[in-house]
Coordinates of C-alpha atoms in Angstrom, one line a residue:
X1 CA -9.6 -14.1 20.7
X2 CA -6.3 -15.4 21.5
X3 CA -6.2 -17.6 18.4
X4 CA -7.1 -14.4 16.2
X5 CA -4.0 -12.8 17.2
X6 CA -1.8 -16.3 15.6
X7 CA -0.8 -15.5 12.0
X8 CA 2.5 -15.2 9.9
X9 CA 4.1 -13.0 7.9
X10 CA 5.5 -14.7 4.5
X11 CA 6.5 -13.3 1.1
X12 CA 3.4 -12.9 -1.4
X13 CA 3.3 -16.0 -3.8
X14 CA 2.0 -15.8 -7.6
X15 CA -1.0 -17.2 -6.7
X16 CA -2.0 -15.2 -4.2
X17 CA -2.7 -12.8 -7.0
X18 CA -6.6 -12.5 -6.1
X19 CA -5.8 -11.7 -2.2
X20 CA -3.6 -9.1 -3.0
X21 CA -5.8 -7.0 -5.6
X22 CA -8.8 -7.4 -3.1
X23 CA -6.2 -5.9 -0.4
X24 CA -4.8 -3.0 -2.7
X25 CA -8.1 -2.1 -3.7
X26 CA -8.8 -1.5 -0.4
X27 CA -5.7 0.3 0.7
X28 CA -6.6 2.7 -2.8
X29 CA -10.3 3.6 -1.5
X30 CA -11.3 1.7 -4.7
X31 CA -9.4 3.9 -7.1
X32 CA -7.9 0.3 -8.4
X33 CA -10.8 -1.3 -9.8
X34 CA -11.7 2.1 -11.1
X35 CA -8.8 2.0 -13.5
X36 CA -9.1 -1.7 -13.7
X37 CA -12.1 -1.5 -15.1
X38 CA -11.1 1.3 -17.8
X39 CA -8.5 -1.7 -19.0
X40 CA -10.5 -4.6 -18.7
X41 CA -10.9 -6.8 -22.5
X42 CA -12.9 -9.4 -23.7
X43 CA -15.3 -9.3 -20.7
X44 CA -12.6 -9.4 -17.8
X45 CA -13.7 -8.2 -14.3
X46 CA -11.3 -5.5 -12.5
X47 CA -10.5 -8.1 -10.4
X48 CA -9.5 -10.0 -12.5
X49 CA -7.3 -7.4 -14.3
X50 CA -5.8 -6.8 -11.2
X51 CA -5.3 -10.0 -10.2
X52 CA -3.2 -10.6 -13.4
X53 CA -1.3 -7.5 -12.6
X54 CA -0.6 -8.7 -8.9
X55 CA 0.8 -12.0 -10.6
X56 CA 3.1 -10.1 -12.8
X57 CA 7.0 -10.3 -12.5
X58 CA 8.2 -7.2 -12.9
X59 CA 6.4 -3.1 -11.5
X60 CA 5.7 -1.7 -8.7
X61 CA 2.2 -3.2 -8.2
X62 CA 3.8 -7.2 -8.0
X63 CA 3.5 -10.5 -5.8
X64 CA 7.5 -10.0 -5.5
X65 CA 7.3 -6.7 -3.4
X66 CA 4.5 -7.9 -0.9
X67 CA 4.4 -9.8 2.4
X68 CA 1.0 -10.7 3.7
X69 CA -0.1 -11.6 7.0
X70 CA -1.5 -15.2 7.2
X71 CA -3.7 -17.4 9.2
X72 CA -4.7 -21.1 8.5
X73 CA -3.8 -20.5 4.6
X74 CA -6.2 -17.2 4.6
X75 CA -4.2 -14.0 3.8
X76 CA -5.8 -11.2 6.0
X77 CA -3.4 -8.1 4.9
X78 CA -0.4 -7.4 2.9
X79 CA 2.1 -4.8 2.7
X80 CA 3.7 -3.6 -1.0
X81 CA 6.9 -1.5 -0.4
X82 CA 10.1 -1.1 -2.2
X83 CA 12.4 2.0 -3.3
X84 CA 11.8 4.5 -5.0
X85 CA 14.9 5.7 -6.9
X86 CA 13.8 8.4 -9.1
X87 CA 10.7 10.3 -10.2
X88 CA 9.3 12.3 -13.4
X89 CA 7.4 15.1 -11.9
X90 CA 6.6 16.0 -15.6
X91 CA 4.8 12.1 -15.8
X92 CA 1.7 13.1 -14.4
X93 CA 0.5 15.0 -17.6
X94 CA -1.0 11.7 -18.8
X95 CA -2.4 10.1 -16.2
X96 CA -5.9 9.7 -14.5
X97 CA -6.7 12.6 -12.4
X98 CA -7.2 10.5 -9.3
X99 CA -3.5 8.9 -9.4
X100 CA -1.7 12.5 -9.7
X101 CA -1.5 13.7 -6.3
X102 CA 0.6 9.9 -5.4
X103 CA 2.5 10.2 -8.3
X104 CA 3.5 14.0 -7.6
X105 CA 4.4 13.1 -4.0
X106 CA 6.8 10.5 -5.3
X107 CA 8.9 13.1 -6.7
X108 CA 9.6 14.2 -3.0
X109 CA 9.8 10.8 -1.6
X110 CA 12.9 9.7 -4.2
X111 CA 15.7 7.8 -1.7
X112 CA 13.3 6.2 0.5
X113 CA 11.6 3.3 1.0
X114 CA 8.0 3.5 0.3
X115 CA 5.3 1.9 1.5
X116 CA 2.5 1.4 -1.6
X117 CA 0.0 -0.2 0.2
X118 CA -0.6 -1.7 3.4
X119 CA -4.8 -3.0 3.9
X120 CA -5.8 -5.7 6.6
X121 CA -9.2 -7.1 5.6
X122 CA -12.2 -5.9 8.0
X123 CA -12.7 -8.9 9.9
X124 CA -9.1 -8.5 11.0
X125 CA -8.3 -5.6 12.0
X126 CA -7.8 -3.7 15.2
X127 CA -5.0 -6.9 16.0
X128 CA -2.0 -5.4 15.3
X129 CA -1.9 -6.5 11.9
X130 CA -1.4 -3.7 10.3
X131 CA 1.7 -2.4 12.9
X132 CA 3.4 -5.8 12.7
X133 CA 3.2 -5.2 8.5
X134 CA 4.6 -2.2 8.5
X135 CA 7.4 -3.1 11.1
X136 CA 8.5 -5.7 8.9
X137 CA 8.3 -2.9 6.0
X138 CA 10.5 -0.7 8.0
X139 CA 13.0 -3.8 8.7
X140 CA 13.0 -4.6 4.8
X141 CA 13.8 -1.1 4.5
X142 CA 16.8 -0.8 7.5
X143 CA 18.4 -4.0 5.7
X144 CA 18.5 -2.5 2.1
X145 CA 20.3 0.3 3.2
X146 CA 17.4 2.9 3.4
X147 CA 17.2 5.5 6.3
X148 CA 13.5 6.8 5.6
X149 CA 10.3 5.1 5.1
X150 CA 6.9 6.7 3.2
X151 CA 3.7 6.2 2.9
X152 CA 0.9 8.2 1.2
X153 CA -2.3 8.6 3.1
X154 CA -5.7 10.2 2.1
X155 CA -6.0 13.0 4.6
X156 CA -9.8 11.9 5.4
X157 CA -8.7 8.4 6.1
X158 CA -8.2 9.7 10.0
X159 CA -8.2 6.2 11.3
X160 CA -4.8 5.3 8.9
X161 CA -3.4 8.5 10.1
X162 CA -3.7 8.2 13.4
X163 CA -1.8 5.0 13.0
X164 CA 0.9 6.0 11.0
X165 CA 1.9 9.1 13.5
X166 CA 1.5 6.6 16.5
X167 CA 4.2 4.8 14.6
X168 CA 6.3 7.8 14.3
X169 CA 4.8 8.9 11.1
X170 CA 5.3 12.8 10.2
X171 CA 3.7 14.9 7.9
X172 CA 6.0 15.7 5.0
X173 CA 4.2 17.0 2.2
X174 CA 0.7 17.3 0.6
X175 CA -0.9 17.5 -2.6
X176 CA -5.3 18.2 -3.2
X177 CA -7.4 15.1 -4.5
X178 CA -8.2 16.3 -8.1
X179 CA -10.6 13.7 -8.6
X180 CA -11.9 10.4 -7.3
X181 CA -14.6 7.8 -8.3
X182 CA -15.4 7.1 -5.2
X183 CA -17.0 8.7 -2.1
X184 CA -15.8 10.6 0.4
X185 CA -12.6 11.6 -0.8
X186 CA -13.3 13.6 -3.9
X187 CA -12.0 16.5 -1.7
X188 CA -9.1 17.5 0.7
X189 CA -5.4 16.7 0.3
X190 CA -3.1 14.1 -0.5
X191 CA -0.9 13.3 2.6
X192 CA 2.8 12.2 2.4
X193 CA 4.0 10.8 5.4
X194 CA 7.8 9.7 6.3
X195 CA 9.7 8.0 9.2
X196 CA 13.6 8.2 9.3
X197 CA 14.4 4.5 10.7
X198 CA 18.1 2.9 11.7
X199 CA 19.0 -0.4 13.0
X200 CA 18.5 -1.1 16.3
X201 CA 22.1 -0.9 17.5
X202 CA 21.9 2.3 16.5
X203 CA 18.7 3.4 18.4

């Protein structure tokens, strides 16, 4: 067991575009393949749309705003986070039903730092993966200036809620699921969760 527990955290590479639409598929209860798949061309799998979109530069959803957890060369989580500045509440006339509910809880998370994504592949979890990811999220967050950390949450995901309000997590805001391709989450809410955080010589 003891050389389960001996990864590292290091800043998401280009190439580990693959790992990291594997983990955000798992982090969006499959909702990212599902709209992978609606913009996949000339035979492409969602994975591999959403590995190209993992390798991209620039957006949200980029190797540049991920650290992964990593053992003997195998990534076995990631954490995307960055700020979010601004928000169009009037944005989410266009998009997929499934994505509304995030986007409309970004309008109430503008000035934080917000978590995306965090996942942990199954075999590794229950390590303290996840924790150690999202303290290094919160540190990211403490030395860009931010105050507050968020994090959406499916309100049915009990096990990712629990460990967000062990970590000081609170319930902010909520919006209902309008739709979702996968089961068991085509009802209940939306959860936004935030965490005001300071540096240590502060605490």
């Amino acid at each position: 067991m003891k050389d389960l527990l001996e990864y590292a955290l290091r800043p998401a590479r280009q190439t580990d575009g693959e790992d990291l639409a594997c983990l955000i598929d798992i982090a969006g209860e499959g909702i990212p393949s599902w709209l992978w798949a609606q913009n996949a061309k000339d035979g492409q799998t969602p994975l591999e749309v959403g590995t190209a979109r993992a390798r991209r530069e620039q957006g949200g959803f980029s190797y540049k705003n991920a650290i992964v957890a990593e053992r003997v060369d195998h990534v076995l989580g990631m954490v995307l986070s960055y700020p979010i500045s601004s928000a169009d509440e009037s944005a989410t006339a266009d998009l997929p039903a499934p994505i509304v509910p995030f986007v409309a809880l970004e309008a109430k998370s503008v000035g934080t730092w917000y978590v995306n994504a965090l996942a942990v592949r199954a075999g590794s979890r229950r390590l303290g993966i996840g924790a150690t990811l999202m303290a290094h999220a919160e540190k990211q967050a403490i030395d860009a200036g931010f105050d507050t950390v968020s994090i959406q949450v499916y309100a049915q995901n009990t096990g990712a809620v629990r460990l967000y309000q062990r970590l000081g997590y609170e319930v902010a805001a909520s919006a209902p699921v309008l739709s979702h391709p996968c089961q068991p989450y085509y009802t209940g809410d939306v959860l936004l969760l935030l965490k005001p955080v300071v540096p240590n010589s502060q605490t």
